[in-house]
Amino acid sequence: MFALSPEGLERVKKEMRRYETKQSAIIPALYIAQQENNGWISDEVIDYLSRVMEIPAAQINEVFKFYTMFNQKPVGRYHVQVCGTLSCHVNGAPELIEFLCRHLGVKLDEMTADGKFTISRVECLGSCGTAPMMQVNDTYYENLTPEKALQILKNLP
Amino acid sequence: MKETKVLTEHYDKEEYRFLEGYQKWGGYSMLRKALKMKPGDIVEMVKASGLRGRGGAGFPTGVKWGFLPKNGEPRYLLCNADEGEPGTFKDRLIMERAPHQLIEGMLIAAYAIESHKSYIYVRGEYNYPIRVLEKALEEAYQAGLLGRNILGSGFHHDMDIYRGAGAYICGEETGLISSLEGYKGQPKLKPPFPAVQGYLKKPTIVNNVETLAAVVIILRDGPEGYRKYGTEKSPGTKIFSLSGNVLRPGNYEVPLGFPLKDLIFGLGGGIPNGHQLKAVIPGGSSAPVLTAEEAMRATLDYECLANMGTMLGSGAVIVLDDRQCMVDCLGNLMHFYHHESCGQCTPCREGTGWLDKITQRILSGQGQPADVDLLFKVADNMKGRTICALSDAAALPVMSFVTKFRDEFDYYVHNGKSKVKGKVLAHAQMYH
């Protein structure tokens, strides 16, 4: 069964006191839980949060499903999100995505066999002037070429 | 060709990101000035400056503030830092380079509208800007610029950050409120407007990052000084995010009324590799597209762009050159709107789905003769029939693309391939 670490639970409780209502802590709690559950949210995670936050599971679930930053299935240790919206699209994003998928031997949203990478195509990340770009976990990498992007991924521990 | 750096004057200085450096360049002196004024006088000042919301709608800021009830009920100030309009990356610049300018602007606004609590709602992907803001808030609290009895004025105000989680619709002010309240970010029916009934049903003002930062300038220069730049109906300067097929993309601050061609060919260095300008989306992806010929005579102000049937929006200028297939570009945008529709209103939920499907069908070479008219018809039926503006934001680009570049759509349907020579769109299936 999923359970947060004592520190994680403390952080969730702090978030529940941080805003005017505890509902506002659902998004922060999902972030904390996702971090402790290898980058995704399972049904178990929802049930657990429902218990500790005393909020109906259905309510947490609908928030979870609405926002794209919460993953509904396991992702690699490095979640590589390539922006595909217009400014990136006309500056080589399709080629970048194709190149990374081919070199890592995966389809979009599929994890590499070693569990290290998942490549996703996402919508505008507000990095249009430095296109094309990718976000690896929390970090932006901008002004990429396919080769440069692959090198960045290869250099990750 | 030069920028007119009013808001961004000191953005190139590393120290400006920190309290000490910000204060060295005059930071927080406008807050000091504001705290000695009557709150109502600041509202009047902002009204007189003619500042219009920089997030996209362009609504006069002071007028918005004036909608708050006068009964002393607790009210909230929310800073909209959800920056998600494709092509826009200016709020990120402000948060990364001048977090204290935003905080100072918010404090002045909060004092003017007599609010004691504010949130900066930042899109979840902006991890780095959030960290810069967190550090700045910490510095401001330590210096007594936030909290109880700010600078001995008797005014108190608390400010916090809320991290979104990836949803374009949360940039719509009532969607933002729903999200902050801990729900799906679905917009709410208006009226009541947030100024009357917003966050937790309390009076709430939602302003964009750039709007709030500009309040500092208005306090410094006065309404007349602020109006030194720009036009009568579009006063002041604005940061334009330039991207797409342009040699020097980036953020440029220029006076409103600045010629679009000077932004693209002057500051932006023109189109790379000797290609020709084909089209420009002047105000973020929701703004109807301009042909190259229209773009050459457009000026970047609310009235000119409205007269040309498009809008200034968030100030995101996306440049497309002659290598681009307009069917492909529209397909890209329709995929975006379909993905981002919150699903609440039927015309938008179903309409964006159909627009996406029809454009993808054309792109895959399976387009049918009636598809081009169908695109237009579906879009026309989506306009003005939903709670928020997302539906129109998807419909308007379709109608402009199809009307202005009809030949490319017809060619694609009849020939199963792009009219643009050598354009192979093998990646179309990657969207799904």
PDB file of N, CA and C in Angstrom, chain A residues 18-21 23-28 31 59 62-63 66-70 84-87 89-91 93-95 97-98 108 121 123-131 133 135 138-140 142-143, chain B residues 76 86-89 92 117 119 123-127 160-166 169-170 179-185 199-200 243-245 249 281 318 324 328-329 332 335-336 339-340 427 430-431:
ATOM      1  N   ARG A  18      -1.955  25.953   4.874  1.00  0.00           N
ATOM      2  CA  ARG A  18      -1.380  27.120   4.181  1.00  0.00           C
ATOM      3  C   ARG A  18      -2.435  28.015   3.532  1.00  0.00           C
ATOM      4  N   TYR A  19      -3.494  27.402   3.011  1.00  0.00           N
ATOM      5  CA  TYR A  19      -4.510  28.171   2.275  1.00  0.00           C
ATOM      6  C   TYR A  19      -5.788  28.289   3.092  1.00  0.00           C
ATOM      7  N   GLU A  20      -6.716  29.075   2.583  1.00  0.00           N
ATOM      8  CA  GLU A  20      -7.966  29.328   3.310  1.00  0.00           C
ATOM      9  C   GLU A  20      -8.777  28.051   3.513  1.00  0.00           C
ATOM     10  N   THR A  21      -8.745  27.164   2.518  1.00  0.00           N
ATOM     11  CA  THR A  21      -9.468  25.890   2.658  1.00  0.00           C
ATOM     12  C   THR A  21      -8.516  24.737   2.364  1.00  0.00           C
ATOM     13  N   GLN A  23      -9.111  22.195   0.586  1.00  0.00           N
ATOM     14  CA  GLN A  23      -9.241  21.768  -0.817  1.00  0.00           C
ATOM     15  C   GLN A  23      -8.077  22.288  -1.651  1.00  0.00           C
ATOM     16  N   SER A  24      -7.655  23.522  -1.331  1.00  0.00           N
ATOM     17  CA  SER A  24      -6.564  24.127  -2.105  1.00  0.00           C
ATOM     18  C   SER A  24      -5.265  23.336  -1.978  1.00  0.00           C
ATOM     19  N   ALA A  25      -5.212  22.442  -1.000  1.00  0.00           N
ATOM     20  CA  ALA A  25      -3.984  21.655  -0.815  1.00  0.00           C
ATOM     21  C   ALA A  25      -3.984  20.398  -1.679  1.00  0.00           C
ATOM     22  N   ILE A  26      -5.059  20.152  -2.440  1.00  0.00           N
ATOM     23  CA  ILE A  26      -5.104  18.929  -3.254  1.00  0.00           C
ATOM     24  C   ILE A  26      -3.975  18.923  -4.294  1.00  0.00           C
ATOM     25  N   ILE A  27      -3.840  20.034  -5.046  1.00  0.00           N
ATOM     26  CA  ILE A  27      -2.778  20.081  -6.062  1.00  0.00           C
ATOM     27  C   ILE A  27      -1.394  19.933  -5.412  1.00  0.00           C
ATOM     28  N   PRO A  28      -1.079  20.729  -4.364  1.00  0.00           N
ATOM     29  CA  PRO A  28       0.222  20.539  -3.722  1.00  0.00           C
ATOM     30  C   PRO A  28       0.429  19.107  -3.203  1.00  0.00           C
ATOM     31  N   TYR A  31       1.361  16.802  -5.997  1.00  0.00           N
ATOM     32  CA  TYR A  31       2.780  16.972  -6.360  1.00  0.00           C
ATOM     33  C   TYR A  31       3.684  16.189  -5.406  1.00  0.00           C
ATOM     34  N   GLN A  59     -13.232  13.545  -5.393  1.00  0.00           N
ATOM     35  CA  GLN A  59     -12.864  14.955  -5.556  1.00  0.00           C
ATOM     36  C   GLN A  59     -11.369  15.098  -5.877  1.00  0.00           C
ATOM     37  N   GLU A  62     -10.789  13.854  -9.546  1.00  0.00           N
ATOM     38  CA  GLU A  62     -11.139  14.733 -10.663  1.00  0.00           C
ATOM     39  C   GLU A  62     -10.118  15.851 -10.826  1.00  0.00           C
ATOM     40  N   VAL A  63      -9.532  16.281  -9.736  1.00  0.00           N
ATOM     41  CA  VAL A  63      -8.451  17.272  -9.850  1.00  0.00           C
ATOM     42  C   VAL A  63      -7.243  16.625 -10.530  1.00  0.00           C
ATOM     43  N   PHE A  66      -7.593  16.217 -14.251  1.00  0.00           N
ATOM     44  CA  PHE A  66      -7.762  17.454 -15.026  1.00  0.00           C
ATOM     45  C   PHE A  66      -6.434  18.055 -15.465  1.00  0.00           C
ATOM     46  N   TYR A  67      -5.416  17.909 -14.630  1.00  0.00           N
ATOM     47  CA  TYR A  67      -4.152  18.626 -14.877  1.00  0.00           C
ATOM     48  C   TYR A  67      -3.096  17.721 -15.505  1.00  0.00           C
ATOM     49  N   THR A  68      -2.441  18.250 -16.549  1.00  0.00           N
ATOM     50  CA  THR A  68      -1.533  17.395 -17.311  1.00  0.00           C
ATOM     51  C   THR A  68      -0.227  17.071 -16.590  1.00  0.00           C
ATOM     52  N   MET A  69       0.116  17.814 -15.554  1.00  0.00           N
ATOM     53  CA  MET A  69       1.402  17.540 -14.916  1.00  0.00           C
ATOM     54  C   MET A  69       1.377  16.341 -13.975  1.00  0.00           C
ATOM     55  N   PHE A  70       0.180  15.797 -13.772  1.00  0.00           N
ATOM     56  CA  PHE A  70       0.099  14.577 -12.968  1.00  0.00           C
ATOM     57  C   PHE A  70       0.008  13.387 -13.917  1.00  0.00           C
ATOM     58  N   GLY A  84       5.535  20.958 -28.380  1.00  0.00           N
ATOM     59  CA  GLY A  84       5.202  20.768 -29.791  1.00  0.00           C
ATOM     60  C   GLY A  84       4.311  21.851 -30.369  1.00  0.00           C
ATOM     61  N   THR A  85       4.005  22.879 -29.593  1.00  0.00           N
ATOM     62  CA  THR A  85       3.079  23.905 -30.081  1.00  0.00           C
ATOM     63  C   THR A  85       3.766  24.853 -31.074  1.00  0.00           C
ATOM     64  N   LEU A  86       2.963  25.657 -31.740  1.00  0.00           N
ATOM     65  CA  LEU A  86       3.331  26.320 -32.995  1.00  0.00           C
ATOM     66  C   LEU A  86       4.763  26.864 -33.138  1.00  0.00           C
ATOM     67  N   SER A  87       5.220  27.715 -32.213  1.00  0.00           N
ATOM     68  CA  SER A  87       6.552  28.308 -32.405  1.00  0.00           C
ATOM     69  C   SER A  87       7.638  27.243 -32.374  1.00  0.00           C
ATOM     70  N   HIS A  89       6.919  24.074 -33.126  1.00  0.00           N
ATOM     71  CA  HIS A  89       6.561  23.240 -34.278  1.00  0.00           C
ATOM     72  C   HIS A  89       7.256  23.710 -35.552  1.00  0.00           C
ATOM     73  N   VAL A  90       7.309  25.033 -35.753  1.00  0.00           N
ATOM     74  CA  VAL A  90       7.930  25.545 -36.981  1.00  0.00           C
ATOM     75  C   VAL A  90       9.441  25.722 -36.824  1.00  0.00           C
ATOM     76  N   ASN A  91       9.952  25.333 -35.668  1.00  0.00           N
ATOM     77  CA  ASN A  91      11.396  25.433 -35.449  1.00  0.00           C
ATOM     78  C   ASN A  91      12.023  24.080 -35.119  1.00  0.00           C
ATOM     79  N   ALA A  93      10.505  21.096 -33.741  1.00  0.00           N
ATOM     80  CA  ALA A  93      10.056  20.194 -32.680  1.00  0.00           C
ATOM     81  C   ALA A  93       9.698  18.793 -33.203  1.00  0.00           C
ATOM     82  N   PRO A  94       8.985  18.681 -34.351  1.00  0.00           N
ATOM     83  CA  PRO A  94       8.651  17.329 -34.826  1.00  0.00           C
ATOM     84  C   PRO A  94       9.909  16.495 -35.093  1.00  0.00           C
ATOM     85  N   GLU A  95      10.911  17.133 -35.691  1.00  0.00           N
ATOM     86  CA  GLU A  95      12.155  16.423 -35.972  1.00  0.00           C
ATOM     87  C   GLU A  95      12.867  16.037 -34.673  1.00  0.00           C
ATOM     88  N   ILE A  97      11.464  15.444 -31.720  1.00  0.00           N
ATOM     89  CA  ILE A  97      10.741  14.338 -31.084  1.00  0.00           C
ATOM     90  C   ILE A  97      11.061  13.021 -31.793  1.00  0.00           C
ATOM     91  N   GLU A  98      11.010  13.080 -33.108  1.00  0.00           N
ATOM     92  CA  GLU A  98      11.260  11.876 -33.906  1.00  0.00           C
ATOM     93  C   GLU A  98      12.669  11.345 -33.637  1.00  0.00           C
ATOM     94  N   LEU A 108       6.294   7.585 -28.396  1.00  0.00           N
ATOM     95  CA  LEU A 108       5.902   8.647 -27.470  1.00  0.00           C
ATOM     96  C   LEU A 108       5.176   8.067 -26.256  1.00  0.00           C
ATOM     97  N   ARG A 121       5.188  14.459 -25.838  1.00  0.00           N
ATOM     98  CA  ARG A 121       4.993  15.727 -26.552  1.00  0.00           C
ATOM     99  C   ARG A 121       3.977  16.514 -25.750  1.00  0.00           C
ATOM    100  N   GLU A 123       2.075  20.535 -24.734  1.00  0.00           N
ATOM    101  CA  GLU A 123       1.676  21.820 -25.309  1.00  0.00           C
ATOM    102  C   GLU A 123       2.526  22.942 -24.717  1.00  0.00           C
ATOM    103  N   CYS A 124       2.418  24.109 -25.322  1.00  0.00           N
ATOM    104  CA  CYS A 124       3.265  25.281 -25.085  1.00  0.00           C
ATOM    105  C   CYS A 124       3.777  25.433 -23.651  1.00  0.00           C
ATOM    106  N   LEU A 125       5.113  25.503 -23.527  1.00  0.00           N
ATOM    107  CA  LEU A 125       5.732  25.644 -22.206  1.00  0.00           C
ATOM    108  C   LEU A 125       6.247  27.060 -21.969  1.00  0.00           C
ATOM    109  N   GLY A 126       5.857  28.000 -22.814  1.00  0.00           N
ATOM    110  CA  GLY A 126       6.273  29.393 -22.599  1.00  0.00           C
ATOM    111  C   GLY A 126       7.755  29.598 -22.852  1.00  0.00           C
ATOM    112  N   SER A 127       8.255  28.919 -23.854  1.00  0.00           N
ATOM    113  CA  SER A 127       9.676  29.022 -24.173  1.00  0.00           C
ATOM    114  C   SER A 127       9.830  29.229 -25.674  1.00  0.00           C
ATOM    115  N   CYS A 128       8.870  29.957 -26.234  1.00  0.00           N
ATOM    116  CA  CYS A 128       8.713  30.069 -27.692  1.00  0.00           C
ATOM    117  C   CYS A 128       9.863  30.805 -28.369  1.00  0.00           C
ATOM    118  N   GLY A 129      10.531  31.683 -27.637  1.00  0.00           N
ATOM    119  CA  GLY A 129      11.625  32.461 -28.218  1.00  0.00           C
ATOM    120  C   GLY A 129      12.931  31.702 -28.228  1.00  0.00           C
ATOM    121  N   THR A 130      12.926  30.530 -27.633  1.00  0.00           N
ATOM    122  CA  THR A 130      14.135  29.719 -27.520  1.00  0.00           C
ATOM    123  C   THR A 130      13.839  28.309 -28.030  1.00  0.00           C
ATOM    124  N   ALA A 131      13.007  28.270 -29.084  1.00  0.00           N
ATOM    125  CA  ALA A 131      12.551  26.995 -29.645  1.00  0.00           C
ATOM    126  C   ALA A 131      13.633  26.346 -30.508  1.00  0.00           C
ATOM    127  N   MET A 133      12.521  23.292 -27.629  1.00  0.00           N
ATOM    128  CA  MET A 133      12.966  23.098 -26.248  1.00  0.00           C
ATOM    129  C   MET A 133      12.363  21.833 -25.651  1.00  0.00           C
ATOM    130  N   GLN A 135      11.581  19.946 -21.565  1.00  0.00           N
ATOM    131  CA  GLN A 135      11.644  20.034 -20.117  1.00  0.00           C
ATOM    132  C   GLN A 135      11.967  18.628 -19.619  1.00  0.00           C
ATOM    133  N   ASP A 138      12.087  18.920 -13.900  1.00  0.00           N
ATOM    134  CA  ASP A 138      11.732  20.323 -13.647  1.00  0.00           C
ATOM    135  C   ASP A 138      12.561  21.331 -14.426  1.00  0.00           C
ATOM    136  N   THR A 139      13.480  20.856 -15.230  1.00  0.00           N
ATOM    137  CA  THR A 139      14.445  21.778 -15.847  1.00  0.00           C
ATOM    138  C   THR A 139      14.181  22.000 -17.342  1.00  0.00           C
ATOM    139  N   TYR A 140      14.249  23.262 -17.757  1.00  0.00           N
ATOM    140  CA  TYR A 140      14.092  23.609 -19.174  1.00  0.00           C
ATOM    141  C   TYR A 140      15.446  23.540 -19.881  1.00  0.00           C
ATOM    142  N   GLU A 142      16.781  24.763 -23.650  1.00  0.00           N
ATOM    143  CA  GLU A 142      16.266  25.557 -24.755  1.00  0.00           C
ATOM    144  C   GLU A 142      17.252  25.661 -25.916  1.00  0.00           C
ATOM    145  N   ASN A 143      16.774  26.233 -27.017  1.00  0.00           N
ATOM    146  CA  ASN A 143      17.605  26.399 -28.222  1.00  0.00           C
ATOM    147  C   ASN A 143      18.271  25.088 -28.620  1.00  0.00           C
TER     148      ASN A 143
ATOM    149  N   TYR B  76      -9.539  39.796  -2.243  1.00  0.00           N
ATOM    150  CA  TYR B  76      -8.281  39.172  -2.607  1.00  0.00           C
ATOM    151  C   TYR B  76      -7.721  39.778  -3.888  1.00  0.00           C
ATOM    152  N   PRO B  86      -0.048  30.227 -26.344  1.00  0.00           N
ATOM    153  CA  PRO B  86       1.103  29.891 -27.188  1.00  0.00           C
ATOM    154  C   PRO B  86       1.741  31.132 -27.818  1.00  0.00           C
ATOM    155  N   GLY B  87       3.040  31.215 -27.691  1.00  0.00           N
ATOM    156  CA  GLY B  87       3.793  32.353 -28.203  1.00  0.00           C
ATOM    157  C   GLY B  87       4.188  33.343 -27.126  1.00  0.00           C
ATOM    158  N   THR B  88       3.644  33.193 -25.929  1.00  0.00           N
ATOM    159  CA  THR B  88       3.853  34.188 -24.878  1.00  0.00           C
ATOM    160  C   THR B  88       4.893  33.719 -23.857  1.00  0.00           C
ATOM    161  N   PHE B  89       5.892  34.554 -23.620  1.00  0.00           N
ATOM    162  CA  PHE B  89       6.895  34.206 -22.603  1.00  0.00           C
ATOM    163  C   PHE B  89       7.438  35.458 -21.924  1.00  0.00           C
ATOM    164  N   ARG B  92       7.220  35.349 -17.725  1.00  0.00           N
ATOM    165  CA  ARG B  92       8.362  34.582 -17.238  1.00  0.00           C
ATOM    166  C   ARG B  92       9.582  35.485 -17.105  1.00  0.00           C
ATOM    167  N   LYS B 117      -4.608  40.055   1.325  1.00  0.00           N
ATOM    168  CA  LYS B 117      -4.084  38.729   0.966  1.00  0.00           C
ATOM    169  C   LYS B 117      -4.014  38.594  -0.541  1.00  0.00           C
ATOM    170  N   TYR B 119      -2.332  36.083  -3.915  1.00  0.00           N
ATOM    171  CA  TYR B 119      -1.625  34.904  -4.409  1.00  0.00           C
ATOM    172  C   TYR B 119      -1.076  35.200  -5.794  1.00  0.00           C
ATOM    173  N   ARG B 123       2.002  29.055 -13.451  1.00  0.00           N
ATOM    174  CA  ARG B 123       1.813  27.760 -14.116  1.00  0.00           C
ATOM    175  C   ARG B 123       2.839  26.766 -13.578  1.00  0.00           C
ATOM    176  N   GLY B 124       2.414  25.523 -13.442  1.00  0.00           N
ATOM    177  CA  GLY B 124       3.230  24.512 -12.779  1.00  0.00           C
ATOM    178  C   GLY B 124       4.578  24.246 -13.417  1.00  0.00           C
ATOM    179  N   GLU B 125       4.649  24.442 -14.731  1.00  0.00           N
ATOM    180  CA  GLU B 125       5.902  24.157 -15.433  1.00  0.00           C
ATOM    181  C   GLU B 125       6.979  25.192 -15.132  1.00  0.00           C
ATOM    182  N   TYR B 126       6.571  26.369 -14.649  1.00  0.00           N
ATOM    183  CA  TYR B 126       7.541  27.442 -14.403  1.00  0.00           C
ATOM    184  C   TYR B 126       8.258  27.238 -13.072  1.00  0.00           C
ATOM    185  N   ASN B 127       8.992  26.143 -12.992  1.00  0.00           N
ATOM    186  CA  ASN B 127       9.677  25.804 -11.758  1.00  0.00           C
ATOM    187  C   ASN B 127      10.733  26.847 -11.378  1.00  0.00           C
ATOM    188  N   ASP B 160       1.419  34.993  -1.186  1.00  0.00           N
ATOM    189  CA  ASP B 160       1.892  33.620  -1.308  1.00  0.00           C
ATOM    190  C   ASP B 160       1.847  33.206  -2.782  1.00  0.00           C
ATOM    191  N   ILE B 161       2.489  32.084  -3.037  1.00  0.00           N
ATOM    192  CA  ILE B 161       2.544  31.563  -4.410  1.00  0.00           C
ATOM    193  C   ILE B 161       1.677  30.315  -4.482  1.00  0.00           C
ATOM    194  N   TYR B 162       0.962  30.146  -5.576  1.00  0.00           N
ATOM    195  CA  TYR B 162       0.256  28.886  -5.800  1.00  0.00           C
ATOM    196  C   TYR B 162       0.738  28.320  -7.118  1.00  0.00           C
ATOM    197  N   ARG B 163       1.142  27.059  -7.077  1.00  0.00           N
ATOM    198  CA  ARG B 163       1.667  26.425  -8.282  1.00  0.00           C
ATOM    199  C   ARG B 163       0.566  25.653  -8.993  1.00  0.00           C
ATOM    200  N   GLY B 164       0.266  26.027 -10.216  1.00  0.00           N
ATOM    201  CA  GLY B 164      -0.711  25.308 -11.027  1.00  0.00           C
ATOM    202  C   GLY B 164      -0.153  23.957 -11.418  1.00  0.00           C
ATOM    203  N   ALA B 165      -0.876  23.245 -12.294  1.00  0.00           N
ATOM    204  CA  ALA B 165      -0.429  21.886 -12.600  1.00  0.00           C
ATOM    205  C   ALA B 165      -0.625  21.511 -14.061  1.00  0.00           C
ATOM    206  N   GLY B 166      -0.608  22.533 -14.931  1.00  0.00           N
ATOM    207  CA  GLY B 166      -0.680  22.222 -16.346  1.00  0.00           C
ATOM    208  C   GLY B 166      -2.088  22.251 -16.892  1.00  0.00           C
ATOM    209  N   ILE B 169      -6.442  26.567 -19.465  1.00  0.00           N
ATOM    210  CA  ILE B 169      -7.679  27.250 -19.087  1.00  0.00           C
ATOM    211  C   ILE B 169      -7.534  28.000 -17.755  1.00  0.00           C
ATOM    212  N   CYS B 170      -6.562  27.634 -16.950  1.00  0.00           N
ATOM    213  CA  CYS B 170      -6.384  28.325 -15.673  1.00  0.00           C
ATOM    214  C   CYS B 170      -5.854  29.745 -15.854  1.00  0.00           C
ATOM    215  N   SER B 179      -9.275  26.790  -9.855  1.00  0.00           N
ATOM    216  CA  SER B 179      -8.081  25.993  -9.607  1.00  0.00           C
ATOM    217  C   SER B 179      -7.483  26.305  -8.233  1.00  0.00           C
ATOM    218  N   LEU B 180      -7.410  27.589  -7.919  1.00  0.00           N
ATOM    219  CA  LEU B 180      -6.868  28.004  -6.619  1.00  0.00           C
ATOM    220  C   LEU B 180      -7.746  27.475  -5.473  1.00  0.00           C
ATOM    221  N   GLU B 181      -9.014  27.354  -5.727  1.00  0.00           N
ATOM    222  CA  GLU B 181      -9.934  26.834  -4.702  1.00  0.00           C
ATOM    223  C   GLU B 181      -9.813  25.320  -4.538  1.00  0.00           C
ATOM    224  N   GLY B 182      -9.009  24.707  -5.414  1.00  0.00           N
ATOM    225  CA  GLY B 182      -8.763  23.273  -5.267  1.00  0.00           C
ATOM    226  C   GLY B 182      -9.645  22.398  -6.134  1.00  0.00           C
ATOM    227  N   TYR B 183     -10.178  22.978  -7.185  1.00  0.00           N
ATOM    228  CA  TYR B 183     -11.034  22.193  -8.075  1.00  0.00           C
ATOM    229  C   TYR B 183     -10.436  22.127  -9.470  1.00  0.00           C
ATOM    230  N   LYS B 184     -11.148  21.429 -10.370  1.00  0.00           N
ATOM    231  CA  LYS B 184     -10.773  21.469 -11.777  1.00  0.00           C
ATOM    232  C   LYS B 184     -10.800  22.940 -12.190  1.00  0.00           C
ATOM    233  N   GLY B 185      -9.908  23.320 -13.084  1.00  0.00           N
ATOM    234  CA  GLY B 185      -9.842  24.741 -13.442  1.00  0.00           C
ATOM    235  C   GLY B 185     -10.917  25.160 -14.424  1.00  0.00           C
ATOM    236  N   TYR B 199     -12.683  34.573  -5.585  1.00  0.00           N
ATOM    237  CA  TYR B 199     -12.088  33.502  -4.782  1.00  0.00           C
ATOM    238  C   TYR B 199     -12.870  33.318  -3.476  1.00  0.00           C
ATOM    239  N   LEU B 200     -13.338  32.104  -3.243  1.00  0.00           N
ATOM    240  CA  LEU B 200     -14.154  31.765  -2.062  1.00  0.00           C
ATOM    241  C   LEU B 200     -15.370  32.699  -1.937  1.00  0.00           C
ATOM    242  N   SER B 243       8.376  35.284 -31.741  1.00  0.00           N
ATOM    243  CA  SER B 243       8.852  33.914 -31.965  1.00  0.00           C
ATOM    244  C   SER B 243       8.432  33.426 -33.342  1.00  0.00           C
ATOM    245  N   GLY B 244       8.791  32.199 -33.641  1.00  0.00           N
ATOM    246  CA  GLY B 244       8.472  31.621 -34.944  1.00  0.00           C
ATOM    247  C   GLY B 244       9.656  31.703 -35.880  1.00  0.00           C
ATOM    248  N   ASN B 245       9.388  32.030 -37.162  1.00  0.00           N
ATOM    249  CA  ASN B 245      10.462  32.095 -38.143  1.00  0.00           C
ATOM    250  C   ASN B 245      11.046  33.493 -38.204  1.00  0.00           C
ATOM    251  N   PRO B 249      14.494  35.951 -32.212  1.00  0.00           N
ATOM    252  CA  PRO B 249      13.298  35.889 -31.365  1.00  0.00           C
ATOM    253  C   PRO B 249      13.633  36.402 -29.970  1.00  0.00           C
ATOM    254  N   ILE B 281       0.764  35.839 -36.615  1.00  0.00           N
ATOM    255  CA  ILE B 281      -0.274  35.792 -35.589  1.00  0.00           C
ATOM    256  C   ILE B 281       0.149  36.845 -34.560  1.00  0.00           C
ATOM    257  N   ILE B 318       3.757  35.671 -33.462  1.00  0.00           N
ATOM    258  CA  ILE B 318       4.306  34.442 -34.046  1.00  0.00           C
ATOM    259  C   ILE B 318       4.442  34.635 -35.557  1.00  0.00           C
ATOM    260  N   GLN B 324       6.230  27.420 -44.401  1.00  0.00           N
ATOM    261  CA  GLN B 324       5.181  26.844 -43.569  1.00  0.00           C
ATOM    262  C   GLN B 324       3.898  26.581 -44.346  1.00  0.00           C
ATOM    263  N   ASP B 328      -1.081  22.825 -41.930  1.00  0.00           N
ATOM    264  CA  ASP B 328      -0.296  22.201 -40.867  1.00  0.00           C
ATOM    265  C   ASP B 328      -0.283  23.073 -39.611  1.00  0.00           C
ATOM    266  N   CYS B 329      -0.084  24.383 -39.795  1.00  0.00           N
ATOM    267  CA  CYS B 329      -0.053  25.289 -38.638  1.00  0.00           C
ATOM    268  C   CYS B 329      -1.404  25.317 -37.933  1.00  0.00           C
ATOM    269  N   ASN B 332      -1.879  22.188 -35.967  1.00  0.00           N
ATOM    270  CA  ASN B 332      -1.126  22.254 -34.712  1.00  0.00           C
ATOM    271  C   ASN B 332      -1.924  23.007 -33.648  1.00  0.00           C
ATOM    272  N   HIS B 335      -5.071  21.066 -32.448  1.00  0.00           N
ATOM    273  CA  HIS B 335      -4.713  20.030 -31.490  1.00  0.00           C
ATOM    274  C   HIS B 335      -4.570  20.642 -30.093  1.00  0.00           C
ATOM    275  N   PHE B 336      -3.961  21.809 -30.059  1.00  0.00           N
ATOM    276  CA  PHE B 336      -3.781  22.513 -28.785  1.00  0.00           C
ATOM    277  C   PHE B 336      -5.134  22.813 -28.123  1.00  0.00           C
ATOM    278  N   HIS B 339      -6.997  19.802 -26.866  1.00  0.00           N
ATOM    279  CA  HIS B 339      -6.357  19.303 -25.646  1.00  0.00           C
ATOM    280  C   HIS B 339      -6.716  20.171 -24.444  1.00  0.00           C
ATOM    281  N   GLU B 340      -6.850  21.478 -24.667  1.00  0.00           N
ATOM    282  CA  GLU B 340      -7.006  22.408 -23.550  1.00  0.00           C
ATOM    283  C   GLU B 340      -8.451  22.772 -23.211  1.00  0.00           C
ATOM    284  N   HIS B 427       4.862  13.718 -39.795  1.00  0.00           N
ATOM    285  CA  HIS B 427       4.793  13.694 -38.336  1.00  0.00           C
ATOM    286  C   HIS B 427       3.386  13.958 -37.826  1.00  0.00           C
ATOM    287  N   MET B 430       1.927  12.026 -35.073  1.00  0.00           N
ATOM    288  CA  MET B 430       2.556  12.095 -33.747  1.00  0.00           C
ATOM    289  C   MET B 430       1.730  12.843 -32.719  1.00  0.00           C
ATOM    290  N   TYR B 431       0.767  13.599 -33.216  1.00  0.00           N
ATOM    291  CA  TYR B 431      -0.059  14.351 -32.278  1.00  0.00           C
ATOM    292  C   TYR B 431      -0.823  13.431 -31.336  1.00  0.00           C
TER     293      TYR B 431
END
